[in-house]
Short mmCIF file of C-alpha atoms and ligand atoms in Angstrom, two decimals:
data_model
loop_
_atom_site.label_atom_id
_atom_site.label_comp_id
_atom_site.label_asym_id
_atom_site.label_seq_id
_atom_site.Cartn_x
_atom_site.Cartn_y
_atom_site.Cartn_z
CA MET A 1 25.52 16.86 -13.46
CA THR A 2 27.36 17.36 -10.38
CA GLY A 3 27.29 18.91 -7.11
CA SER A 4 28.79 18.63 -3.84
CA ALA A 5 29.24 15.08 -3.08
CA ALA A 6 27.24 14.03 0.37
CA PRO A 7 29.08 11.21 1.51
CA TRP A 8 26.79 7.77 2.44
CA ASN A 9 29.39 7.26 5.41
CA TYR A 10 27.69 8.43 8.67
CA ALA A 11 26.84 6.79 12.09
CA PRO A 12 24.87 4.02 11.89
CA ALA A 13 21.71 4.31 14.07
CA PRO A 14 20.36 1.11 13.88
CA GLU A 15 16.95 -0.16 15.33
CA SER A 16 17.10 -2.91 17.67
CA THR A 17 15.86 -6.41 15.88
CA LYS A 18 14.96 -7.74 19.23
CA VAL A 19 11.41 -9.24 18.22
CA GLU A 20 10.00 -12.59 18.66
CA LEU A 21 10.09 -14.56 15.35
CA LYS A 22 8.40 -18.15 15.70
CA GLU A 23 10.40 -20.45 13.45
CA ARG A 24 7.31 -21.28 11.61
CA TYR A 25 3.69 -19.86 11.47
CA GLY A 26 0.47 -21.86 10.60
CA LEU A 27 -3.01 -20.38 9.12
CA TYR A 28 -4.73 -18.41 11.55
CA ILE A 29 -8.50 -20.23 11.38
CA ASP A 30 -11.13 -19.78 13.91
CA GLY A 31 -9.34 -18.17 16.45
CA SER A 32 -6.31 -20.38 16.70
CA PHE A 33 -2.98 -21.22 14.43
CA ARG A 34 -2.76 -24.44 12.65
CA ASP A 35 -0.90 -26.15 10.62
CA PRO A 36 -2.40 -26.24 6.54
CA VAL A 37 -3.74 -29.49 6.06
CA ALA A 38 -1.27 -30.76 2.92
CA GLY A 39 1.64 -29.69 5.41
CA GLN A 40 3.67 -27.06 3.31
CA PHE A 41 5.43 -24.14 3.92
CA PHE A 42 7.62 -22.03 2.37
CA GLU A 43 10.40 -19.03 3.24
CA THR A 44 10.09 -15.94 4.03
CA ILE A 45 13.05 -13.37 3.63
CA ASN A 46 14.67 -10.28 4.74
CA PRO A 47 14.83 -8.22 1.23
CA ALA A 48 17.89 -5.92 2.63
CA THR A 49 19.86 -9.01 3.30
CA GLU A 50 18.49 -12.32 1.72
CA ALA A 51 18.42 -13.70 5.13
CA PRO A 52 15.59 -16.02 6.00
CA LEU A 53 13.05 -14.94 8.55
CA ALA A 54 10.75 -17.84 9.17
CA ARG A 55 8.69 -20.67 7.29
CA ILE A 56 5.09 -19.55 6.48
CA ALA A 57 2.33 -22.23 5.68
CA ILE A 58 0.65 -22.28 2.18
CA ALA A 59 -2.87 -22.44 2.30
CA ASP A 60 -4.36 -24.65 -0.51
CA ARG A 61 -8.29 -25.23 -1.54
CA GLN A 62 -8.95 -27.14 1.71
CA ASP A 63 -7.86 -24.62 4.15
CA VAL A 64 -9.23 -22.02 2.47
CA ASP A 65 -12.86 -23.75 2.78
CA ASN A 66 -12.00 -24.24 6.37
CA ALA A 67 -11.37 -20.22 7.05
CA VAL A 68 -14.29 -19.69 4.72
CA ALA A 69 -16.70 -22.05 7.00
CA ALA A 70 -14.95 -20.53 10.03
CA ALA A 71 -16.04 -17.05 8.98
CA ARG A 72 -19.82 -18.45 7.86
CA LYS A 73 -20.18 -19.58 11.11
CA ALA A 74 -18.87 -16.54 13.28
CA LEU A 75 -21.09 -14.33 10.93
CA LYS A 76 -24.22 -15.19 12.93
CA ALA A 77 -23.46 -13.96 15.85
CA TRP A 78 -21.03 -11.02 15.03
CA ARG A 79 -23.41 -9.08 12.98
CA ARG A 80 -25.85 -9.47 16.09
CA THR A 81 -23.38 -8.13 18.23
CA PRO A 82 -24.71 -5.00 19.47
CA ALA A 83 -22.61 -2.17 17.41
CA ILE A 84 -21.16 -0.48 20.85
CA GLU A 85 -19.43 -3.93 21.50
CA ARG A 86 -18.10 -4.72 17.95
CA ALA A 87 -16.54 -0.80 18.35
CA LYS A 88 -15.05 -2.25 21.47
CA TYR A 89 -13.13 -4.88 19.78
CA LEU A 90 -12.15 -2.19 17.07
CA PHE A 91 -10.71 -0.15 19.85
CA ARG A 92 -8.77 -2.82 21.51
CA ILE A 93 -7.03 -3.97 18.14
CA ALA A 94 -6.36 -0.01 17.80
CA ARG A 95 -4.55 0.08 21.05
CA ARG A 96 -3.02 -2.75 20.86
CA VAL A 97 -1.14 -1.95 17.53
CA GLN A 98 -0.02 0.67 19.29
CA GLU A 99 1.28 -0.64 22.18
CA ARG A 100 3.10 -3.23 19.85
CA ALA A 101 4.08 -0.49 17.50
CA ARG A 102 7.97 -0.69 17.89
CA GLU A 103 7.66 -4.51 17.40
CA LEU A 104 5.19 -4.29 14.22
CA ALA A 105 7.59 -1.64 12.90
CA VAL A 106 10.49 -3.43 12.86
CA LEU A 107 8.82 -6.79 11.93
CA GLU A 108 7.22 -4.77 9.05
CA THR A 109 10.67 -3.45 7.87
CA MET A 110 12.36 -6.26 8.03
CA ASN A 111 10.00 -8.47 5.80
CA ASN A 112 9.12 -5.56 3.42
CA GLY A 113 12.64 -3.76 3.05
CA LYS A 114 11.24 -0.22 3.58
CA PRO A 115 12.70 2.38 5.86
CA ILE A 116 12.12 1.93 9.84
CA ARG A 117 11.49 5.90 9.86
CA GLU A 118 8.51 5.15 7.41
CA THR A 119 7.06 1.74 9.34
CA ARG A 120 7.38 3.60 12.36
CA ASP A 121 6.04 6.94 11.60
CA GLU A 122 3.44 6.34 9.07
CA ASP A 123 2.93 2.52 8.56
CA VAL A 124 1.80 1.38 11.78
CA PRO A 125 0.35 4.87 12.91
CA LEU A 126 -1.86 4.67 10.34
CA ALA A 127 -2.84 1.25 10.69
CA ALA A 128 -3.71 1.98 14.41
CA ALA A 129 -5.52 4.85 13.30
CA HIS A 130 -7.88 3.16 10.80
CA PHE A 131 -9.19 0.92 13.78
CA PHE A 132 -9.59 3.83 15.58
CA HIS A 133 -11.81 5.58 12.80
CA HIS A 134 -13.56 2.40 12.45
CA ALA A 135 -14.18 1.89 15.90
CA GLY A 136 -16.16 4.75 15.88
CA TRP A 137 -18.39 4.35 12.79
CA CYS A 138 -19.74 1.44 14.23
CA ASP A 139 -22.90 2.28 16.35
CA LYS A 140 -23.33 5.33 14.12
CA LEU A 141 -23.66 3.60 10.60
CA ARG A 142 -27.84 3.89 10.36
CA PHE A 143 -26.95 7.73 10.69
CA ALA A 144 -24.93 7.72 7.46
CA PHE A 145 -26.85 4.94 5.57
CA PRO A 146 -30.41 5.27 6.94
CA THR A 147 -32.62 2.25 6.09
CA ARG A 148 -36.54 2.38 6.01
CA ASP A 149 -37.37 0.75 9.71
CA GLY A 150 -34.45 2.69 11.46
CA THR A 151 -32.42 -0.80 12.07
CA PRO A 152 -29.01 -0.83 11.38
CA PRO A 153 -27.90 -1.42 7.76
CA ALA A 154 -26.85 -4.99 7.02
CA PRO A 155 -23.49 -6.54 6.26
CA VAL A 156 -22.53 -7.78 3.00
CA GLY A 157 -21.63 -11.11 4.86
CA VAL A 158 -18.16 -13.11 4.41
CA CYS A 159 -15.41 -11.30 2.69
CA GLY A 160 -12.40 -12.54 1.00
CA GLN A 161 -9.26 -9.87 1.15
CA ILE A 162 -6.01 -10.16 -0.84
CA ILE A 163 -3.75 -7.47 -0.21
CA PRO A 164 -0.18 -6.60 -1.36
CA TRP A 165 3.24 -6.27 -0.21
CA ASN A 166 3.94 -2.62 -0.51
CA PHE A 167 2.02 -2.17 2.82
CA PRO A 168 1.17 -5.17 4.49
CA LEU A 169 -0.11 -4.11 7.94
CA LEU A 170 -1.78 -0.80 6.79
CA MET A 171 -3.50 -2.77 4.01
CA ALA A 172 -4.61 -5.29 6.51
CA ALA A 173 -5.92 -2.66 8.74
CA TRP A 174 -7.80 -0.56 5.46
CA LYS A 175 -9.46 -3.86 4.81
CA ILE A 176 -10.27 -5.56 7.98
CA ALA A 177 -11.29 -2.60 10.04
CA PRO A 178 -14.24 -1.26 7.94
CA ALA A 179 -15.25 -5.04 7.19
CA LEU A 180 -15.50 -5.71 11.14
CA ALA A 181 -17.19 -2.39 11.62
CA CYS A 182 -20.27 -3.03 9.59
CA GLY A 183 -20.68 -6.56 10.68
CA ASN A 184 -18.86 -8.48 8.42
CA THR A 185 -16.55 -11.62 8.88
CA VAL A 186 -13.18 -11.96 7.05
CA VAL A 187 -10.52 -14.41 5.09
CA LEU A 188 -7.65 -12.54 4.58
CA LYS A 189 -4.79 -13.37 2.48
CA PRO A 190 -1.60 -11.22 2.52
CA ALA A 191 1.07 -11.35 -0.27
CA GLU A 192 3.60 -14.15 -0.10
CA THR A 193 6.41 -11.95 0.42
CA THR A 194 5.17 -10.09 3.38
CA SER A 195 3.11 -12.12 5.63
CA LEU A 196 4.65 -11.41 9.33
CA THR A 197 2.82 -8.29 10.33
CA ALA A 198 -0.67 -9.91 9.18
CA LEU A 199 0.34 -12.92 11.56
CA ARG A 200 1.20 -10.79 14.34
CA LEU A 201 -2.03 -8.86 13.71
CA ALA A 202 -3.42 -12.13 13.99
CA GLU A 203 -2.23 -12.72 17.52
CA ILE A 204 -3.32 -9.59 18.60
CA LEU A 205 -6.80 -10.46 17.56
CA GLN A 206 -6.35 -13.39 20.00
CA GLU A 207 -4.45 -11.17 22.63
CA ILE A 208 -8.09 -8.94 22.56
CA ASP A 209 -10.43 -11.56 22.45
CA LEU A 210 -12.24 -11.22 19.16
CA PRO A 211 -14.52 -13.71 19.02
CA PRO A 212 -12.65 -16.94 16.66
CA GLY A 213 -13.83 -17.05 13.08
CA VAL A 214 -14.35 -13.31 12.85
CA VAL A 215 -11.02 -12.98 11.24
CA ASN A 216 -9.30 -15.66 9.70
CA ILE A 217 -5.58 -15.17 8.12
CA VAL A 218 -4.43 -17.29 5.26
CA THR A 219 -0.92 -17.45 3.51
CA GLY A 220 0.16 -18.34 0.29
CA ALA A 221 0.76 -16.93 -3.03
CA GLY A 222 -1.35 -16.60 -5.65
CA GLU A 223 -2.72 -19.98 -5.87
CA THR A 224 -4.02 -19.23 -2.61
CA GLY A 225 -5.41 -15.89 -3.68
CA LYS A 226 -7.26 -17.95 -6.66
CA ALA A 227 -8.84 -20.22 -4.12
CA ILE A 228 -10.27 -17.33 -2.13
CA VAL A 229 -11.52 -15.82 -5.32
CA ALA A 230 -13.02 -19.06 -6.32
CA HIS A 231 -15.05 -20.24 -3.08
CA GLY A 232 -18.84 -20.46 -3.74
CA ASP A 233 -19.33 -19.24 0.01
CA ILE A 234 -17.97 -15.62 -0.34
CA ASP A 235 -20.16 -12.63 -0.64
CA LYS A 236 -17.37 -10.04 -1.41
CA ILE A 237 -14.01 -9.68 -3.01
CA ALA A 238 -11.50 -6.91 -1.91
CA PHE A 239 -8.58 -6.69 -3.88
CA THR A 240 -5.72 -4.63 -3.76
CA GLY A 241 -2.86 -5.25 -6.23
CA SER A 242 -1.84 -5.54 -10.08
CA THR A 243 -3.80 -4.58 -12.52
CA GLU A 244 -3.24 -7.59 -14.52
CA VAL A 245 -4.41 -9.70 -11.36
CA GLY A 246 -7.46 -7.39 -10.85
CA ARG A 247 -8.74 -8.05 -14.44
CA SER A 248 -8.37 -11.85 -14.26
CA ILE A 249 -10.53 -11.68 -11.04
CA ALA A 250 -12.67 -9.28 -12.10
CA ALA A 251 -13.49 -11.82 -14.83
CA SER A 252 -13.65 -14.87 -12.63
CA VAL A 253 -16.13 -12.72 -10.25
CA ALA A 254 -18.75 -11.71 -13.20
CA GLY A 255 -21.74 -13.59 -13.49
CA THR A 256 -21.50 -14.54 -9.66
CA SER A 257 -23.18 -13.01 -6.92
CA LYS A 258 -19.94 -11.90 -5.47
CA ARG A 259 -19.50 -8.19 -4.75
CA LEU A 260 -16.30 -6.95 -6.14
CA THR A 261 -13.93 -3.94 -5.16
CA LEU A 262 -10.57 -3.39 -7.01
CA GLU A 263 -7.67 -1.23 -5.79
CA LEU A 264 -5.17 -1.20 -8.77
CA GLY A 265 -2.31 0.08 -10.07
CA GLY A 266 -1.03 3.79 -11.29
CA LYS A 267 0.80 6.22 -13.18
CA SER A 268 -0.10 9.34 -11.14
CA PRO A 269 0.88 13.10 -12.20
CA ASN A 270 2.71 15.42 -10.01
CA ILE A 271 1.98 18.81 -11.57
CA ILE A 272 4.46 21.69 -10.52
CA PHE A 273 3.29 25.30 -11.56
CA ALA A 274 5.64 28.14 -12.12
CA ASP A 275 4.15 29.76 -9.25
CA ALA A 276 4.57 27.07 -6.52
CA ALA A 277 6.69 27.27 -3.96
CA ILE A 278 9.62 25.19 -5.26
CA ASP A 279 11.36 23.98 -2.22
CA GLN A 280 8.29 23.03 -1.14
CA ALA A 281 7.70 20.98 -3.85
CA ILE A 282 10.62 19.45 -4.20
CA GLU A 283 10.09 17.50 -1.09
CA GLY A 284 6.48 16.70 -2.58
CA VAL A 285 8.11 15.04 -4.90
CA VAL A 286 10.60 13.33 -2.92
CA SER A 287 7.52 11.61 -0.89
CA ALA A 288 5.65 10.98 -4.27
CA ILE A 289 8.27 8.74 -5.98
CA TRP A 290 11.12 8.07 -3.59
CA ALA A 291 9.09 7.13 -0.60
CA ASN A 292 8.74 3.48 0.38
CA GLN A 293 11.23 2.81 -2.52
CA GLY A 294 8.24 4.14 -4.99
CA GLN A 295 6.74 0.94 -4.40
CA VAL A 296 3.26 2.75 -4.04
CA CYS A 297 0.47 2.16 -6.21
CA CYS A 298 -0.70 5.86 -6.09
CA ALA A 299 3.22 7.08 -6.66
CA GLY A 300 3.70 10.41 -8.31
CA SER A 301 5.78 8.89 -11.24
CA ARG A 302 5.14 11.13 -13.70
CA LEU A 303 6.43 14.71 -12.88
CA LEU A 304 4.98 17.40 -15.09
CA VAL A 305 6.62 20.40 -14.90
CA GLU A 306 5.91 23.85 -16.31
CA GLU A 307 8.58 25.05 -19.12
CA SER A 308 9.69 28.56 -17.25
CA VAL A 309 10.77 26.52 -13.93
CA ALA A 310 11.95 23.27 -15.65
CA ASP A 311 15.59 23.44 -15.19
CA GLU A 312 15.17 25.30 -11.43
CA VAL A 313 13.20 22.10 -10.48
CA ILE A 314 15.64 19.19 -12.07
CA SER A 315 18.70 21.49 -10.60
CA LYS A 316 17.03 21.02 -7.48
CA LEU A 317 15.78 17.61 -7.46
CA HIS A 318 18.78 16.18 -8.37
CA HIS A 319 20.64 18.18 -5.47
CA ARG A 320 17.97 17.06 -3.25
CA MET A 321 18.36 13.27 -4.47
CA ARG A 322 22.12 13.33 -4.25
CA SER A 323 21.09 13.73 -0.08
CA LEU A 324 18.82 10.50 0.17
CA ARG A 325 20.70 7.82 2.34
CA VAL A 326 20.33 4.58 0.94
CA GLY A 327 20.78 1.57 2.52
CA ASP A 328 20.09 -0.47 5.73
CA PRO A 329 16.15 -0.08 6.47
CA LEU A 330 16.70 -0.72 9.99
CA ASP A 331 18.83 2.43 10.33
CA LYS A 332 17.12 5.16 11.43
CA ASN A 333 18.79 7.60 9.06
CA THR A 334 17.78 5.79 5.72
CA ASP A 335 15.57 7.30 3.21
CA VAL A 336 15.55 4.61 0.91
CA GLY A 337 15.75 0.91 1.67
CA ALA A 338 15.28 -2.21 -0.34
CA ILE A 339 12.64 -3.41 -3.05
CA ASN A 340 10.83 -5.91 -1.94
CA SER A 341 11.65 -8.93 -3.78
CA ARG A 342 14.35 -10.23 -6.44
CA ALA A 343 11.29 -10.52 -9.19
CA GLN A 344 10.28 -6.89 -8.54
CA LEU A 345 14.36 -5.48 -8.44
CA ASP A 346 14.07 -7.25 -12.05
CA ARG A 347 10.98 -5.29 -13.04
CA VAL A 348 12.62 -2.31 -12.07
CA GLU A 349 15.96 -2.74 -13.57
CA ARG A 350 14.28 -3.91 -16.94
CA TYR A 351 12.01 -0.49 -16.91
CA ILE A 352 15.19 1.92 -16.47
CA LYS A 353 17.29 -0.07 -19.42
CA CYS A 354 14.35 0.29 -21.45
CA GLY A 355 14.25 4.03 -20.44
CA VAL A 356 17.66 4.36 -21.39
CA ALA A 357 17.09 2.55 -24.67
CA GLU A 358 14.31 4.79 -25.69
CA GLY A 359 16.35 7.80 -25.43
CA ALA A 360 15.54 9.45 -22.18
CA SER A 361 18.24 10.75 -19.90
CA TYR A 362 19.23 8.70 -16.59
CA ASN A 363 20.14 10.95 -13.46
CA ALA A 364 20.86 9.10 -10.17
CA PHE A 365 23.45 9.89 -7.60
CA THR A 366 25.54 7.18 -8.61
CA GLU A 367 28.56 7.61 -6.00
CA GLY A 368 28.99 5.55 -3.02
CA SER A 369 28.23 1.58 -3.30
CA LEU A 370 24.88 -0.40 -2.29
CA PRO A 371 25.42 -3.15 -0.03
CA LYS A 372 26.52 -6.48 -1.51
CA LYS A 373 23.51 -8.62 -0.85
CA GLY A 374 19.94 -7.81 -0.84
CA PHE A 375 17.69 -6.09 -3.57
CA TRP A 376 19.02 -2.47 -4.54
CA VAL A 377 18.51 -0.10 -6.62
CA ARG A 378 19.57 3.92 -6.75
CA PRO A 379 16.76 6.27 -6.72
CA CYS A 380 16.60 8.21 -10.16
CA PHE A 381 14.66 10.18 -12.41
CA PHE A 382 14.52 10.79 -15.93
CA THR A 383 14.64 13.37 -17.96
CA GLY A 384 13.66 14.34 -21.79
CA VAL A 385 10.73 11.52 -21.35
CA GLN A 386 8.20 11.60 -24.51
CA PRO A 387 4.66 10.95 -23.52
CA ALA A 388 5.03 7.59 -25.72
CA HIS A 389 7.84 6.46 -23.89
CA THR A 390 7.32 3.14 -21.81
CA ILE A 391 8.81 4.91 -18.70
CA ALA A 392 5.65 7.41 -19.10
CA ARG A 393 3.04 5.13 -19.79
CA GLU A 394 3.57 1.86 -17.60
CA GLU A 395 3.72 1.54 -13.98
CA ILE A 396 7.17 0.58 -12.62
CA PHE A 397 6.56 0.18 -8.84
CA GLY A 398 9.91 1.73 -8.06
CA PRO A 399 12.12 4.74 -7.23
CA VAL A 400 12.00 6.16 -10.75
CA LEU A 401 10.69 9.37 -12.13
CA ALA A 402 9.61 10.50 -15.56
CA VAL A 403 10.01 13.93 -16.26
CA MET A 404 8.00 16.10 -18.49
CA THR A 405 7.23 19.95 -19.36
CA PHE A 406 4.38 21.77 -20.33
CA ARG A 407 3.36 25.44 -21.69
CA THR A 408 -0.19 26.07 -20.67
CA PRO A 409 -2.89 24.65 -18.09
CA ASP A 410 -4.69 22.98 -20.58
CA GLU A 411 -1.28 21.21 -21.75
CA ALA A 412 -0.92 20.07 -18.24
CA VAL A 413 -4.36 18.53 -17.65
CA ALA A 414 -4.04 16.76 -21.46
CA ARG A 415 -0.64 15.44 -20.32
CA ALA A 416 -1.94 14.27 -16.91
CA ASN A 417 -4.60 12.54 -18.33
CA ASN A 418 -2.96 11.07 -20.76
CA THR A 419 -3.00 7.57 -19.20
CA MET A 420 -4.97 4.25 -18.77
CA TYR A 421 -5.02 4.80 -14.79
CA GLY A 422 -6.56 7.41 -12.65
CA LEU A 423 -5.44 6.78 -9.06
CA SER A 424 -4.10 9.98 -7.95
CA ALA A 425 -2.39 13.16 -8.77
CA GLY A 426 -0.71 16.25 -7.14
CA VAL A 427 -0.96 20.02 -8.17
CA TRP A 428 1.42 22.74 -6.92
CA THR A 429 0.59 25.91 -7.24
CA SER A 430 0.43 28.90 -5.05
CA ARG A 431 -3.29 30.40 -6.37
CA GLY A 432 -5.97 28.16 -4.88
CA SER A 433 -8.27 29.11 -7.75
CA LYS A 434 -6.11 27.44 -9.92
CA ALA A 435 -5.43 24.34 -7.71
CA TYR A 436 -9.26 24.04 -8.07
CA GLU A 437 -9.52 24.90 -11.58
CA ILE A 438 -6.86 22.00 -12.35
CA ALA A 439 -8.03 19.42 -9.96
CA LYS A 440 -11.80 19.50 -11.36
CA GLN A 441 -10.28 18.16 -15.06
CA ILE A 442 -7.89 15.75 -13.70
CA LYS A 443 -9.39 12.09 -13.75
CA ALA A 444 -8.10 10.73 -10.56
CA GLY A 445 -9.36 9.21 -7.02
CA VAL A 446 -7.76 11.52 -5.27
CA ILE A 447 -5.55 15.05 -5.98
CA TRP A 448 -3.52 16.14 -3.63
CA CYS A 449 -2.90 20.02 -3.51
CA ASN A 450 0.83 21.17 -2.47
CA THR A 451 1.55 18.17 -0.65
CA PHE A 452 1.66 14.29 -1.86
CA ASN A 453 0.76 10.65 -0.38
CA GLN A 454 -1.00 12.23 2.33
CA PHE A 455 -3.32 9.64 3.99
CA ASP A 456 -6.28 9.76 6.53
CA PRO A 457 -9.21 6.94 7.70
CA ALA A 458 -11.62 9.66 7.13
CA ALA A 459 -10.65 10.44 3.44
CA PRO A 460 -11.72 7.82 0.80
CA PHE A 461 -9.27 6.50 -1.59
CA GLY A 462 -9.33 4.66 -4.90
CA GLY A 463 -9.13 5.19 -8.35
CA TYR A 464 -10.97 5.48 -11.80
CA ARG A 465 -10.65 3.35 -14.84
CA GLU A 466 -7.69 0.90 -15.05
CA SER A 467 -6.65 2.00 -11.39
CA GLY A 468 -10.09 -0.04 -10.30
CA PHE A 469 -13.27 0.93 -8.57
CA GLY A 470 -14.42 1.02 -4.98
CA ARG A 471 -13.21 3.50 -2.11
CA GLU A 472 -11.96 2.65 1.08
CA GLY A 473 -11.91 5.21 3.91
CA GLY A 474 -14.29 7.02 5.36
CA ARG A 475 -18.07 6.91 4.71
CA ALA A 476 -17.66 5.66 0.74
CA GLY A 477 -15.60 3.19 2.37
CA LEU A 478 -18.18 1.57 4.09
CA ALA A 479 -20.39 1.69 1.83
CA ALA A 480 -18.87 -1.54 0.22
CA TYR A 481 -19.22 -3.28 3.03
CA LEU A 482 -22.92 -2.84 3.86
CA ALA A 483 -25.47 -4.84 1.63
P1 NAD B 501 -0.02 -9.51 -7.61
O1 NAD B 501 -0.98 -8.62 -7.74
O2 NAD B 501 0.45 -10.33 -8.48
O3 NAD B 501 -0.15 -9.50 -5.99
C1 NAD B 501 -1.30 -8.88 -5.25
C2 NAD B 501 -1.71 -10.08 -4.24
O4 NAD B 501 -2.64 -10.78 -5.34
C3 NAD B 501 -1.13 -11.03 -3.67
O5 NAD B 501 -1.42 -11.22 -2.41
C4 NAD B 501 -0.68 -12.06 -4.35
O6 NAD B 501 -0.50 -13.51 -3.87
C5 NAD B 501 -2.04 -12.53 -4.89
N1 NAD B 501 -2.36 -12.73 -6.24
C6 NAD B 501 -1.54 -13.11 -7.15
N2 NAD B 501 -2.56 -13.75 -8.39
C7 NAD B 501 -3.53 -14.25 -7.70
C8 NAD B 501 -4.64 -14.50 -8.54
N3 NAD B 501 -4.43 -14.86 -9.71
N4 NAD B 501 -5.76 -14.61 -7.99
C9 NAD B 501 -5.98 -13.84 -6.57
N5 NAD B 501 -4.83 -13.60 -5.83
C10 NAD B 501 -3.66 -13.46 -6.52
O7 NAD B 501 1.01 -8.24 -7.30
P2 NAD B 501 2.82 -8.68 -7.86
O8 NAD B 501 3.16 -9.84 -8.87
O9 NAD B 501 3.20 -8.64 -6.54
O10 NAD B 501 3.45 -7.24 -8.58
C11 NAD B 501 3.55 -7.10 -9.30
C12 NAD B 501 3.25 -5.69 -10.21
O11 NAD B 501 1.71 -4.97 -9.66
C13 NAD B 501 4.19 -4.56 -9.48
O12 NAD B 501 5.24 -4.63 -10.23
C14 NAD B 501 3.26 -3.41 -9.27
O13 NAD B 501 3.30 -2.73 -10.89
C15 NAD B 501 1.80 -3.71 -9.18
N6 NAD B 501 1.30 -3.96 -7.82
C16 NAD B 501 0.39 -2.56 -7.45
C17 NAD B 501 -0.15 -3.02 -6.25
C18 NAD B 501 -0.75 -1.57 -5.89
O14 NAD B 501 -0.79 -1.34 -4.66
N7 NAD B 501 -1.71 -1.29 -6.64
C19 NAD B 501 0.61 -3.61 -5.22
C20 NAD B 501 1.36 -4.43 -5.84
C21 NAD B 501 1.79 -4.65 -6.90
MN1 MN B 502 2.00 -11.36 -9.53
#
């Protein structure tokens, strides 16, 4: 397709990278940073430049054991801390996240590769919002979860929490805030490529005098995660990540007394009806699949368009895609940053090749060059996609959209539900009754109407089927942290 070329050369507007970075980071256990027992560290890099940023500790079994022991010891006093006092700690964390927002946003962008516009306007404010929201819950739990004798509901205990790299600080907030509000203690493991903001959050926990051991942060890769999952003195595992690892965690937890919640992958439909406000819908598609380079579990990665407006939608989408600025994530004008790791880039490129090989048509804006270093892929969409194509079925976790069409509302619903996943969906229509009719029939945990990827700490988030089980956010999210 053609159109007027939008040049990529424009005046750079880089955010300052003046943030404190230590040469190496230890494990945050029992209120202080310490070296791992075995003394092993690994390097964490900036995926947009491949430059090393710092060395991160690798926690082994012994370190995880120490972290769990600290959490167990702290649980005694923490669960008995008056709810209104627990609320003050959460409130102070929220305030401190706000105060250090610029620093957290810059660190997140440097370690994750996502645009500063997103970390500054979404990740960090939402992380603060989660702590504020849950501060408010602490002394009101007994109204939402009444007990027979009127006492506050009991926490689950020590929670092992394992999070992914796509929203590092935000996922830490999603996990820690409700756990603490309910009186649990925590051992949290960030993803190996994105530990820096979780470690900065640990510094915030020190600054606000959170009692030692209430939150412990252990870094490392899959082996560290396994040690948490297998630990005998953990009461609950909360995991967000790939369906594959989620499945292995479910198998290893089965038959133990551990509670489990899983937030896994997705292949979410985004449905545009002919009566929708098309320009608005196009913006929704942009945020559904190109925000965070498409590395979003609830990304709207399957676009279902009513046949009568398909040509219009595709041509407008192509035009809009040309205006996306791909490049330095620290530049305030950047729309699409770097993919988080070489492994993820390889995965995304394999899927793009696969889409072409299966006969779908690849559409991308190929003018202008991508940075020489770092992990880059052009935002793209495929037309001519069949429901049986790999790119229509598997989670790609990249800025790759599969476009399909439908003729009737029934066909839209059937195609939307034709997936093993069930995390989210989008419905675009100007008729409210139709939105409700369609939403009712779609098997997904979150359904957005005339918008996409909107998050609020009060709104429960979670999936069906292979997207996992359990909810995070609001009252439903708290239930998972109460006995
Ligand atoms: P992953 O599931 O391997 O990693 C997620 C977290 O689990 C990380 O902290 C990791 O260290 C930890 N982990 C890995 N193996 C573990 C194990 N055996 N036991 C306990 N913890 C373990 O995800 P990945 O390898 O980084 O990405 C692979 C694919 O997963 C992506 O391409 C994407 O499709 C999907 N993914 C989904 C999400 C999501 O939010 N749903 C997040 C990340 C990745
Ligand atoms: Mn993995």
